[in-house]
Each structure stands twice: as C-alpha cells, then as structure tokens.
Coordinates of C-alpha atoms (C1' of nucleotides) in Angstrom, one line a residue:
Chain A
M1 CA 106.8 -40.2 -71.1
R2 CA 107.4 -43.7 -72.6
L3 CA 107.0 -43.8 -76.3
S4 CA 105.7 -47.3 -76.2
Q5 CA 102.7 -46.1 -74.3
S6 CA 102.1 -42.8 -76.1
L7 CA 99.9 -41.8 -78.9
I8 CA 102.5 -40.4 -81.1
P9 CA 101.6 -41.9 -84.5
T10 CA 104.5 -41.1 -86.7
L11 CA 104.3 -41.8 -90.4
K12 CA 107.1 -43.1 -92.7
E13 CA 105.3 -41.9 -95.8
T14 CA 103.9 -38.5 -96.5
P15 CA 100.1 -38.2 -96.8
A16 CA 99.3 -37.1 -100.3
D17 CA 97.3 -34.0 -99.1
A18 CA 100.2 -32.4 -97.4
Q19 CA 102.2 -30.1 -99.7
I20 CA 104.2 -27.8 -97.6
A21 CA 107.0 -28.8 -95.1
S22 CA 105.2 -27.9 -91.8
H23 CA 102.0 -29.7 -92.8
R24 CA 103.9 -32.8 -93.9
L25 CA 106.1 -32.8 -90.8
M26 CA 103.3 -32.2 -88.4
L27 CA 101.5 -35.2 -89.8
R28 CA 104.5 -37.3 -90.0
A29 CA 105.7 -36.5 -86.5
G30 CA 102.3 -37.3 -85.1
L31 CA 101.5 -33.8 -83.9
V32 CA 98.1 -33.3 -85.6
R33 CA 95.5 -35.1 -87.6
Q34 CA 93.1 -33.4 -90.0
M35 CA 89.5 -33.9 -89.1
A36 CA 87.9 -31.8 -91.9
S37 CA 89.1 -29.1 -94.3
G38 CA 91.0 -26.6 -92.2
I39 CA 90.2 -28.3 -88.9
Y40 CA 92.7 -30.3 -86.9
A41 CA 92.9 -32.5 -83.9
W42 CA 96.0 -31.8 -81.8
L43 CA 97.5 -35.1 -80.6
P44 CA 99.4 -35.3 -77.3
A45 CA 102.8 -34.1 -78.7
G46 CA 101.2 -31.3 -80.7
L47 CA 99.2 -30.1 -77.7
R48 CA 102.4 -30.0 -75.7
V49 CA 103.7 -27.5 -78.2
L50 CA 100.5 -25.4 -78.1
N51 CA 100.7 -25.4 -74.3
K52 CA 104.4 -24.4 -74.2
I53 CA 103.8 -21.5 -76.6
S54 CA 100.7 -20.5 -74.5
A55 CA 102.7 -20.6 -71.3
I56 CA 105.3 -18.1 -72.7
V57 CA 102.6 -15.9 -74.0
R58 CA 100.9 -15.9 -70.6
E59 CA 104.1 -15.0 -68.8
E60 CA 104.9 -12.1 -71.1
Q61 CA 101.4 -10.8 -71.0
A62 CA 101.4 -10.9 -67.2
A63 CA 104.7 -9.1 -67.2
A64 CA 103.2 -6.4 -69.4
G65 CA 100.3 -6.0 -67.0
A66 CA 97.6 -7.8 -69.0
Q67 CA 95.0 -10.0 -67.3
E68 CA 93.8 -13.3 -68.6
L69 CA 90.2 -14.3 -68.8
L70 CA 88.3 -16.8 -71.0
M71 CA 85.4 -15.9 -73.2
P72 CA 83.2 -18.5 -75.0
T73 CA 83.7 -19.6 -78.6
I74 CA 80.0 -19.2 -79.4
Q75 CA 78.6 -15.7 -79.4
S76 CA 75.2 -14.1 -79.8
A77 CA 74.6 -12.4 -83.1
D78 CA 72.9 -9.5 -81.2
L79 CA 76.3 -8.4 -79.9
W80 CA 77.6 -8.2 -83.4
R81 CA 74.5 -6.3 -84.6
E82 CA 75.4 -3.6 -82.1
S83 CA 78.7 -2.9 -83.7
G84 CA 77.3 -3.4 -87.2
R85 CA 79.7 -6.2 -88.0
Y86 CA 77.1 -9.0 -88.1
E87 CA 76.3 -8.0 -91.6
A88 CA 79.7 -6.6 -92.5
Y89 CA 81.8 -9.6 -91.6
G90 CA 80.5 -11.7 -94.5
K91 CA 80.8 -15.3 -95.2
E92 CA 84.0 -15.8 -93.2
M93 CA 81.9 -15.8 -90.1
L94 CA 80.3 -19.2 -89.2
R95 CA 76.7 -18.5 -88.4
I96 CA 74.7 -21.0 -86.3
T97 CA 71.1 -21.2 -85.3
D98 CA 70.1 -22.9 -82.1
R99 CA 66.9 -24.9 -81.4
H100 CA 65.0 -21.7 -80.6
E101 CA 66.0 -20.2 -84.0
R102 CA 68.3 -17.7 -82.2
D103 CA 71.2 -16.5 -84.3
L104 CA 74.6 -17.4 -82.9
L105 CA 78.0 -17.4 -84.4
Y106 CA 81.4 -19.1 -83.7
G107 CA 83.6 -16.2 -82.8
P108 CA 86.2 -15.1 -85.3
T109 CA 87.4 -12.5 -82.8
N110 CA 86.1 -10.9 -79.6
E111 CA 86.1 -7.1 -79.8
E112 CA 82.3 -6.9 -79.3
M113 CA 82.2 -9.4 -76.5
I114 CA 85.0 -7.9 -74.4
T115 CA 83.5 -4.5 -74.9
A116 CA 80.1 -5.8 -73.7
I117 CA 81.8 -7.3 -70.6
M118 CA 83.7 -4.1 -69.8
R119 CA 80.6 -1.9 -70.5
E120 CA 78.7 -3.9 -67.9
S121 CA 81.3 -3.6 -65.1
V122 CA 83.5 -0.6 -65.6
K123 CA 82.0 2.7 -64.9
S124 CA 84.7 5.1 -63.7
Y125 CA 87.9 6.5 -65.2
R126 CA 89.5 5.2 -62.0
E127 CA 89.2 1.7 -63.3
L128 CA 91.2 2.3 -66.5
P129 CA 93.5 1.5 -68.1
Q130 CA 92.9 -2.3 -68.3
N131 CA 94.2 -4.8 -70.7
L132 CA 92.5 -8.2 -71.0
Y133 CA 93.3 -11.2 -73.1
H134 CA 92.3 -14.8 -73.6
I135 CA 93.7 -17.8 -75.5
Q136 CA 90.8 -19.4 -77.2
W137 CA 89.8 -21.2 -80.4
K138 CA 88.5 -19.1 -83.2
F139 CA 86.7 -20.0 -86.4
R140 CA 87.0 -18.2 -89.7
D141 CA 85.3 -19.9 -92.6
E142 CA 88.2 -19.4 -95.1
V143 CA 87.3 -19.8 -98.7
R144 CA 90.3 -21.9 -99.2
P145 CA 92.0 -23.4 -96.1
R146 CA 95.5 -24.6 -96.9
F147 CA 99.0 -25.1 -95.6
G148 CA 97.9 -27.3 -92.7
V149 CA 97.6 -25.3 -89.5
L150 CA 99.0 -22.2 -91.1
R151 CA 95.7 -21.4 -92.7
G152 CA 93.1 -23.5 -90.9
R153 CA 89.5 -22.5 -90.3
E154 CA 89.7 -23.3 -86.7
F155 CA 92.7 -21.9 -84.9
L156 CA 94.0 -21.1 -81.5
M157 CA 94.7 -17.4 -80.9
K158 CA 95.7 -15.2 -78.1
D159 CA 93.7 -12.1 -78.5
G160 CA 94.0 -9.2 -76.1
Y161 CA 92.1 -5.9 -75.8
G162 CA 93.3 -2.7 -74.3
F163 CA 91.1 0.0 -72.8
D164 CA 92.5 3.4 -72.1
L165 CA 91.2 6.8 -71.2
D166 CA 92.9 8.7 -74.0
Y167 CA 95.0 8.4 -77.1
A168 CA 98.3 8.8 -75.2
G169 CA 97.3 6.0 -72.9
A170 CA 96.2 3.8 -75.8
L171 CA 99.5 4.5 -77.6
L172 CA 101.5 3.5 -74.6
T173 CA 99.5 0.2 -74.3
Y174 CA 100.2 -0.4 -78.0
K175 CA 103.9 0.2 -77.5
K176 CA 103.9 -2.1 -74.4
M177 CA 102.3 -4.8 -76.4
M178 CA 104.8 -4.5 -79.2
L179 CA 107.6 -5.0 -76.7
A180 CA 105.8 -7.9 -75.0
Y181 CA 105.3 -9.5 -78.4
M182 CA 108.9 -9.2 -79.4
R183 CA 109.9 -10.7 -76.1
T184 CA 107.5 -13.5 -76.6
F185 CA 108.8 -14.4 -80.0
Q186 CA 112.4 -14.1 -78.8
R187 CA 111.7 -16.5 -75.9
I188 CA 110.0 -18.9 -78.3
G189 CA 113.2 -18.9 -80.2
I190 CA 112.3 -17.3 -83.5
T191 CA 113.1 -14.0 -85.3
A192 CA 110.1 -11.9 -85.7
I193 CA 109.9 -8.5 -87.4
P194 CA 107.2 -5.9 -86.8
M195 CA 105.9 -4.3 -90.0
R196 CA 103.4 -1.5 -90.7
A197 CA 100.2 -3.1 -91.7
D198 CA 96.7 -2.5 -92.9
T199 CA 93.9 -2.8 -90.4
G200 CA 91.5 -4.8 -92.5
Q201 CA 88.3 -6.1 -90.9
I202 CA 89.1 -5.0 -87.4
G203 CA 89.3 -1.4 -88.3
G204 CA 91.5 1.4 -87.0
D205 CA 94.5 3.4 -88.2
L206 CA 97.6 2.1 -86.5
S207 CA 98.7 -1.5 -86.9
H208 CA 101.7 -3.8 -87.1
E209 CA 102.1 -7.3 -88.3
F210 CA 104.7 -9.6 -86.9
H211 CA 106.4 -11.8 -89.5
I212 CA 108.8 -14.6 -88.8
L213 CA 111.3 -15.4 -91.5
A214 CA 110.8 -18.7 -93.4
P215 CA 111.6 -19.6 -96.9
T216 CA 108.1 -20.7 -97.6
G217 CA 106.4 -17.6 -96.2
E218 CA 103.4 -16.2 -97.9
S219 CA 104.6 -12.7 -98.3
G220 CA 107.9 -11.2 -99.4
V221 CA 109.6 -9.1 -96.7
F222 CA 112.2 -6.4 -96.9
Y223 CA 114.0 -5.1 -93.9
D224 CA 117.1 -3.4 -92.6
A225 CA 119.6 -5.6 -90.9
A226 CA 119.6 -3.1 -88.0
F227 CA 116.7 -5.2 -86.8
E228 CA 119.0 -8.1 -86.0
A229 CA 120.7 -5.9 -83.4
G230 CA 117.5 -5.1 -81.5
D231 CA 117.2 -7.2 -78.4
P232 CA 113.8 -6.9 -76.7
S233 CA 115.0 -8.5 -73.5
A234 CA 117.5 -5.7 -73.1
A235 CA 115.2 -2.9 -74.1
A236 CA 115.8 0.0 -71.7
S237 CA 112.3 1.5 -72.1
V238 CA 109.1 0.8 -73.8
E239 CA 109.2 4.1 -75.6
G240 CA 112.8 3.6 -76.7
F241 CA 112.2 0.2 -78.0
Y242 CA 109.2 1.2 -79.9
E243 CA 111.1 4.1 -81.4
Q244 CA 113.8 1.7 -82.5
M245 CA 111.4 -0.9 -84.0
T246 CA 109.4 1.7 -85.9
T247 CA 112.2 3.7 -87.4
I248 CA 114.1 0.8 -88.9
Y249 CA 112.8 0.0 -92.3
A250 CA 110.7 -3.2 -92.7
A251 CA 107.9 -3.9 -95.1
T252 CA 106.0 -6.7 -96.7
D253 CA 105.9 -6.7 -100.5
E254 CA 102.5 -5.0 -100.5
K255 CA 103.9 -2.0 -98.6
H256 CA 107.4 -2.0 -99.9
D257 CA 108.7 1.5 -100.6
L258 CA 111.4 1.4 -103.2
A259 CA 112.4 5.0 -102.6
V260 CA 113.2 4.4 -99.0
W261 CA 114.7 0.9 -99.7
E262 CA 117.2 2.4 -102.1
K263 CA 118.6 4.6 -99.4
I264 CA 119.6 1.7 -97.2
P265 CA 123.2 0.5 -97.7
A266 CA 123.4 -2.7 -99.7
E267 CA 125.1 -4.6 -97.0
R268 CA 122.2 -4.0 -94.6
K269 CA 119.4 -4.9 -97.0
R270 CA 117.7 -8.2 -96.1
E271 CA 115.1 -9.8 -98.3
G272 CA 113.1 -13.0 -97.5
R273 CA 109.8 -14.5 -97.0
G274 CA 107.6 -14.0 -94.0
I275 CA 104.8 -15.7 -92.2
E276 CA 102.5 -13.5 -90.2
V277 CA 102.2 -14.8 -86.6
G278 CA 100.8 -11.8 -84.9
Q279 CA 99.1 -8.4 -85.4
I280 CA 98.4 -5.4 -83.2
F281 CA 95.9 -2.7 -83.8
Y282 CA 95.0 0.7 -82.3
F283 CA 91.4 1.5 -83.4
G284 CA 90.3 4.2 -80.9
K285 CA 86.7 4.5 -80.1
K286 CA 85.3 2.4 -82.9
Y287 CA 83.7 -0.2 -80.6
S288 CA 83.3 1.9 -77.4
E289 CA 81.2 4.3 -79.5
S290 CA 79.2 1.8 -81.5
M291 CA 78.5 -0.2 -78.5
N292 CA 78.1 2.7 -76.1
F293 CA 80.7 1.9 -73.6
T294 CA 81.5 4.9 -71.5
V295 CA 83.1 5.6 -68.2
T296 CA 82.6 8.7 -66.1
G297 CA 85.6 11.1 -66.1
Q298 CA 87.0 13.1 -63.3
D299 CA 85.0 16.1 -64.4
G300 CA 81.8 14.1 -64.6
T301 CA 81.7 13.9 -68.4
K302 CA 81.3 10.6 -70.3
I303 CA 84.4 9.2 -71.9
F304 CA 84.5 6.6 -74.6
P305 CA 87.6 4.5 -73.9
E306 CA 90.3 4.2 -76.5
M307 CA 90.8 0.6 -77.6
G308 CA 93.4 -1.6 -79.3
S309 CA 93.5 -5.3 -80.0
Y310 CA 96.5 -7.6 -79.9
G311 CA 96.7 -11.0 -81.5
I312 CA 99.1 -13.9 -81.6
G313 CA 98.2 -17.0 -83.7
V314 CA 99.2 -19.7 -81.3
S315 CA 98.4 -22.7 -83.5
R316 CA 99.8 -20.9 -86.6
L317 CA 103.0 -20.3 -84.7
A318 CA 103.5 -24.0 -84.2
G319 CA 103.4 -24.5 -88.0
A320 CA 105.3 -21.4 -88.8
I321 CA 108.2 -22.4 -86.5
I322 CA 108.4 -25.7 -88.4
E323 CA 108.5 -23.8 -91.7
A324 CA 111.4 -21.8 -90.3
R325 CA 113.2 -24.7 -88.6
H326 CA 113.4 -28.0 -90.3
D327 CA 115.7 -30.1 -92.5
E328 CA 115.3 -33.2 -94.7
A329 CA 115.2 -35.4 -91.6
G330 CA 112.5 -33.5 -89.8
I331 CA 111.6 -30.8 -87.4
I332 CA 114.2 -28.8 -85.5
W333 CA 112.3 -27.5 -82.4
P334 CA 113.7 -24.5 -80.5
D335 CA 114.3 -25.6 -76.9
A336 CA 111.6 -23.5 -75.4
I337 CA 108.7 -25.1 -77.2
A338 CA 109.7 -28.6 -78.3
P339 CA 107.1 -31.1 -77.2
F340 CA 109.9 -32.8 -75.3
R341 CA 113.2 -31.2 -74.3
A342 CA 115.0 -34.5 -74.8
A343 CA 114.5 -38.0 -76.1
I344 CA 116.2 -41.1 -74.6
L345 CA 117.0 -43.6 -77.2
N346 CA 117.5 -47.1 -75.8
L347 CA 119.4 -48.8 -78.7
R348 CA 119.0 -52.2 -77.2
Q349 CA 115.8 -52.7 -75.4
G350 CA 116.1 -55.5 -72.9
D351 CA 119.8 -55.1 -72.3
A352 CA 120.3 -54.8 -68.6
A353 CA 122.9 -52.0 -68.8
T354 CA 121.0 -49.8 -71.3
D355 CA 117.7 -50.4 -69.6
K356 CA 119.1 -49.3 -66.3
I357 CA 120.7 -46.1 -67.6
C358 CA 117.6 -45.2 -69.6
G359 CA 115.3 -45.8 -66.7
D360 CA 117.4 -43.6 -64.5
L361 CA 117.6 -40.8 -67.1
H362 CA 113.9 -41.0 -67.6
E363 CA 113.2 -40.6 -63.9
K364 CA 115.6 -37.7 -63.6
L365 CA 114.4 -35.9 -66.7
G366 CA 110.7 -36.3 -65.8
A367 CA 107.8 -35.5 -67.9
D368 CA 109.6 -33.3 -70.4
C369 CA 111.4 -36.2 -72.0
L370 CA 110.3 -38.9 -74.3
Y371 CA 111.8 -42.3 -73.6
D372 CA 111.9 -44.4 -76.8
D373 CA 111.6 -47.8 -75.1
R374 CA 110.1 -49.6 -78.1
E375 CA 111.4 -52.8 -79.5
E376 CA 112.8 -51.1 -82.6
R377 CA 116.1 -51.1 -84.4
A378 CA 118.5 -48.3 -83.7
G379 CA 118.0 -46.9 -87.1
A380 CA 114.3 -46.6 -86.7
K381 CA 114.8 -44.8 -83.4
F382 CA 117.3 -42.4 -84.8
A383 CA 115.1 -41.6 -87.8
E384 CA 112.1 -40.9 -85.6
A385 CA 113.9 -38.8 -83.1
D386 CA 115.2 -36.6 -85.9
L387 CA 111.8 -36.4 -87.4
M388 CA 110.2 -35.4 -84.1
G389 CA 112.9 -32.8 -83.6
H390 CA 113.8 -33.1 -79.9
P391 CA 116.5 -30.6 -79.1
W392 CA 118.5 -33.2 -77.4
Q393 CA 118.8 -37.0 -78.0
I394 CA 120.4 -39.1 -75.4
I395 CA 121.6 -42.2 -77.2
V396 CA 122.2 -45.2 -74.9
G397 CA 123.8 -48.2 -76.6
P398 CA 125.4 -51.3 -75.3
R399 CA 128.9 -50.1 -76.4
G400 CA 129.0 -47.0 -74.2
A401 CA 126.7 -48.4 -71.5
A402 CA 129.3 -50.8 -70.4
N403 CA 131.5 -47.9 -69.3
G404 CA 128.6 -45.7 -68.1
Q405 CA 128.9 -43.5 -71.3
V406 CA 126.1 -42.2 -73.4
E407 CA 126.1 -40.1 -76.6
L408 CA 124.4 -36.8 -76.5
K409 CA 123.2 -35.4 -79.9
R410 CA 122.2 -31.8 -80.4
R411 CA 119.5 -31.8 -83.1
V412 CA 120.1 -28.2 -84.4
T413 CA 123.8 -28.5 -85.0
G414 CA 124.1 -32.3 -85.3
E415 CA 127.0 -32.2 -82.8
R416 CA 127.5 -35.4 -80.8
F417 CA 129.2 -35.7 -77.4
E418 CA 130.4 -38.9 -75.6
L419 CA 129.6 -38.2 -72.0
S420 CA 129.0 -39.8 -68.7
V421 CA 125.4 -40.2 -67.7
A422 CA 125.7 -37.4 -65.2
D423 CA 127.4 -35.0 -67.6
A424 CA 124.8 -35.7 -70.3
L425 CA 122.0 -35.0 -67.8
A426 CA 123.6 -31.8 -66.7
K427 CA 124.0 -30.6 -70.2
V428 CA 120.4 -31.3 -71.1
L429 CA 119.1 -29.6 -68.0
S430 CA 121.3 -26.6 -68.3
Chain B
rC29 C1' 84.5 -17.5 -105.7
rG30 C1' 86.9 -18.8 -110.9
rG31 C1' 90.2 -22.9 -112.9
rG32 C1' 92.2 -27.9 -112.4
rG33 C1' 92.7 -32.7 -109.9
rC34 C1' 91.7 -36.8 -106.7
rG35 C1' 88.4 -40.4 -103.5
rU36 C1' 90.5 -48.4 -103.9
rG37 C1' 92.8 -52.3 -96.4
rG38 C1' 96.1 -47.5 -91.5
rC39 C1' 99.6 -44.7 -95.2
rG40 C1' 101.5 -44.3 -100.5
rC41 C1' 99.6 -46.1 -105.0
rA42 C1' 98.2 -49.7 -109.5
rG43 C1' 93.7 -51.6 -111.7
rC44 C1' 89.2 -48.0 -114.7
rC45 C1' 90.4 -46.4 -121.2
rU46 C1' 88.7 -52.0 -123.4
rG47 C1' 82.9 -54.5 -117.4
rG48 C1' 84.0 -60.9 -115.6
rU49 C1' 88.5 -64.1 -108.9
rA50 C1' 90.5 -56.6 -105.8
rG51 C1' 96.3 -56.2 -106.4
rC52 C1' 101.5 -54.0 -105.0
rG53 C1' 104.9 -51.4 -101.5
rC54 C1' 105.1 -49.6 -96.5
rG55 C1' 102.7 -50.3 -91.8
rC56 C1' 100.2 -54.1 -88.4
rU57 C1' 100.2 -59.5 -85.9
rU58 C1' 103.2 -64.2 -85.1
rG59 C1' 107.9 -66.8 -85.6
rU60 C1' 113.0 -66.9 -87.0
rU61 C1' 116.9 -63.4 -88.0
rU62 C1' 119.4 -58.7 -87.3
rU63 C1' 121.4 -55.4 -83.2
rG64 C1' 124.6 -47.9 -83.7
rG65 C1' 121.0 -44.7 -89.1
rG66 C1' 113.9 -46.9 -91.2
rU67 C1' 117.3 -55.4 -91.4
rA68 C1' 116.0 -60.0 -94.0
rC69 C1' 112.9 -64.3 -94.6
rA70 C1' 108.3 -66.9 -93.7
rA71 C1' 103.3 -67.2 -92.3
rG72 C1' 98.9 -64.2 -91.2
rA73 C1' 95.0 -60.3 -90.3
rG74 C1' 92.7 -56.4 -92.5
rG75 C1' 88.4 -53.9 -98.1
rC76 C1' 80.0 -51.3 -98.1
rC77 C1' 86.7 -50.0 -104.2
rC78 C1' 83.2 -42.2 -101.0
rC79 C1' 77.5 -42.3 -101.2
rC80 C1' 72.8 -42.8 -104.0
rG81 C1' 70.6 -44.1 -108.5
rG82 C1' 70.9 -46.1 -113.6
rU83 C1' 72.7 -49.4 -117.7
rU84 C1' 74.0 -54.7 -117.8
rC85 C1' 73.5 -61.7 -116.9
rG86 C1' 77.5 -59.2 -114.3
rA87 C1' 80.0 -52.5 -112.3
rA88 C1' 86.0 -50.4 -108.6
rU89 C1' 85.5 -50.0 -114.0
rC90 C1' 80.3 -47.3 -118.1
rC91 C1' 76.3 -43.2 -117.3
rG92 C1' 73.6 -39.4 -114.0
rG93 C1' 73.4 -36.9 -109.4
rG94 C1' 75.4 -35.9 -104.6
rC95 C1' 79.3 -35.6 -100.8
rG96 C1' 84.4 -35.1 -99.3
rC97 C1' 89.5 -33.6 -99.9
rC98 C1' 93.7 -31.3 -102.5
rC99 C1' 96.2 -27.9 -105.9
rC100 C1' 96.6 -22.9 -108.8
rG101 C1' 94.5 -18.0 -108.6
rA102 C1' 91.5 -13.9 -106.2
rC103 C1' 90.8 -13.2 -100.6
rC104 C1' 92.5 -13.7 -95.6
rA105 C1' 95.0 -14.2 -88.0

RNA sequence: CGGGGCGUGGCGCAGCCUGGUAGCGCGCUUGUUUUGGGUACAAGAGGCCCCCGGUUCGAAUCCGGGCGCCCCGACCA
C-alpha cells in the first residue's frame, strides 16, 4: 500500500483527550478516531490489526473444533425475558424501541441467542457436543468509558459457547478452550496468564480471566515464574496443560492469597499489572434450563446441556498490546498483528535509484507492506515509521541505493543491517 | 452514580477575570530552500468562538438553561 494514497492520518501532537499510552498512540498512528464517548471508528490501519487478530483467533478456534457463525448485534428483548436477564442486566444494556414499540437491545453478549438457536435445531444427544462462536460488535453502556478502546462501550469480541451432554464433557471443552486461548495469545505475540476469576453477570462457578502484562494494567497481578516455562504450542495434552496452568499460582489483587504467595520461593515471585483480554466460564445448565433447551438422551430422557462461554476482547487486545509494547517513539507491534509487516522508506522520492528499488520491494512484499512514497524529509519518515511501529523498516536512501544496498531496521530491538535488496527482502519475509 | 475540569480554524493552546478589529504554534496550499532523524524563509487558505435564551449600543468574554467530552472514585469484556 502506498502511504501517499492511504488514509493513515498520523498526528504530531497528542489530542488532549487521550491520557494513556495506547489511546494516545492509536490516535497518533492513525488507527482509530473517536466518534462518541467509548465509540470508535477503526481506520484502515487499525482495521488491519483487528483483522489479523481475528484471523489468528479463527485458526485456533477451528483447530480446537469450534464452528464460526455470525449472530446479529440487535436482539429481541423477549429472548432475554426468558432467561430473566432483561431486568437483571441493568443500565449497562442499551435498550432500543423500534417503530412498532417493540423492545430490542444491542447485544452485550449472546448466551440467550445461541441457546435459542440451538434449542430450535438440536434435538438429540447425538448432535452434541458442539462449540460455536462468532466475532461480533458488542455494546455495553459503561458508566464511564475510558482508556480509549480498552474500555469502550462498543467493542469487538469473539464470544464462543460450548454445549455438552454432561459435566465431564463441559469441563473438557473448558480445558480445550483454555489451551486454544493460550495458543492464540502466544501466536499474537504476547504473554497472557490465566487466573481464577469471579463469574459476574454471566453466572456460573468456574471461570478464568486471561491477563496480559502491561505496566498500565488495571489490576495488580501476582504469579509464579513457572508460568513463563509453559509453552502452549508444545502442550502434550489438553488435560496436562490445564493441570499445569491451574496448579501454578496466579491471581489478581482481588483474589491474591498471601498465605499461598508466601510459600513461593522469592526468586520465582512475579508481580506486575495486568489487562484482562479474555475470560472463560463454565456455567452448567443456567441457560439451558431457564430457556428450556433439551436434547433427548440415549435412554429417551430429556437432558439439559451443560454450557460454557468463552470470550476474547478483540478490539481491547489491540489497545492492550500497545500498552504492553511501546516506547517514547511509538508502537512496537508484534510481527503477527502489525498492520503492515514492513514499511519501505524512500528517503529521496524522485531519485531514480531509490524509486526503482522501492518500487521493486513494494511489488515483491505485496499488500502487507506500507510504502512511504510521500514527498517528505527523511526525518519525518523515520519518525512516522517508528510511531506506526512496523516490525521492519526498509530504508532506501541514495547513499546505499547506488550500490544496491538498503538498510533494514528492526523496530523492537533497534538493530540496523546494511544489506543487499535481496537479502533484506529475504529477512523480512522469513 | 458521587466529585472535579474542559468546549475558540484539522491538532495543541492563548484571549474570558476587567465586554469594543479573533490570536499563537503545529498541520494544510503555493514558491524558494533543505535532502539520512519531524529543515528554513516567504506568501496564502481556513472560524455559526458547542447550542438556545437573556443583559447590553455592542457578548468568545457577563447571566440562565441545555448538549458534548475528559479526569478521579465506585462499577465493569
């Protein structure tokens, strides 16, 4: 993509409204624009991040056996009256009335709807277990939206729902999802730690929150360094991995248990701040019973399926990753979810040699690179590339271009390499 | 929901107290200049001063009401 023809409106100065790093940087790097309190437009570069996160989520969900569907954002109030949550949910739910005075709502979550869908179509024990998810916009009318996309009112979430015949099956689904989530976060390029959590509004009695470590996190987190050794991509079994994840100590400040903490050797104690980017729940028959979803069992009796729900805050992750990975100059995107894998900086636009090299690189790197072909000074291009946080910068100046050399800069380490065009290309693509 | 603050060209702000020609920096346009870390100079464009009402000869400024946004706290994917 050519920067000269892209809507990537970077800002030199920080908008007064933005207080925390990710919000500031998302605005400055041209990823988002605020449209109302807690409501954001995702500009082209920001949308690329959401799409890359979503793609990884989809792959890992598919690998764990979950199916994707897409449910609407607007739901009927009647559905929520069945479960009793229409009244219970309170003011956080955005309630809407249509022209016929029917009560609707903008979905804050989808337990009722997925249960209604399953109830209509699934009748036999033979059809379970099933696990369904979608990636859809949610709305929760927060009293006080803040921190940019970290606590927006409208947000993009992957929410999945598991249906099993019995507790053992539901627990296995829960464990599979924990592994899938840990793999997802690992591929995204961040450290996430699962912690025992309260079940809140969703209900139920088994739940974990996934926190990523960032100095500006909302909650304090305490964990055993043994977590750092856990590698979800190398997990031998679902059960074994779950066992490992749930026996190592980790807690947010609310649930911190000093007695247990004191027993952990000092050199293994880790304290920090965390941002919650996902949560998983087992809640049994809460919705299948309240909404009367049954399947016929082998012996002809009715079975209320055991359910769980599994959420990842996709839009929140985008902000959380920036909180975890930035410096004074800007964002430091992990390779997997950077809006562009590489930027090509043409330091002298209009110079035959640099134009030629940049054009070739642009063609070979394709859509996942951003070609800074603007009539700007070198300094401006460097500053903006650092701000936008591309993992690689291919710097093409007249000095090196004469000998077919370019400079490759790795954003995360600041390392620079003088390389031939071909070698630079190979390194970026490796 | 309690407490505090702010709305003035795209962005950051001054002006308001003490009413009288709407200003600065950045950005934008054009030209010259510069050419490896946000260059310099010159000339331009761009404003219902959040909205409605009131006071006044005259309101960005004073008064009343509304709306929007932010921050702290309580609450939350």
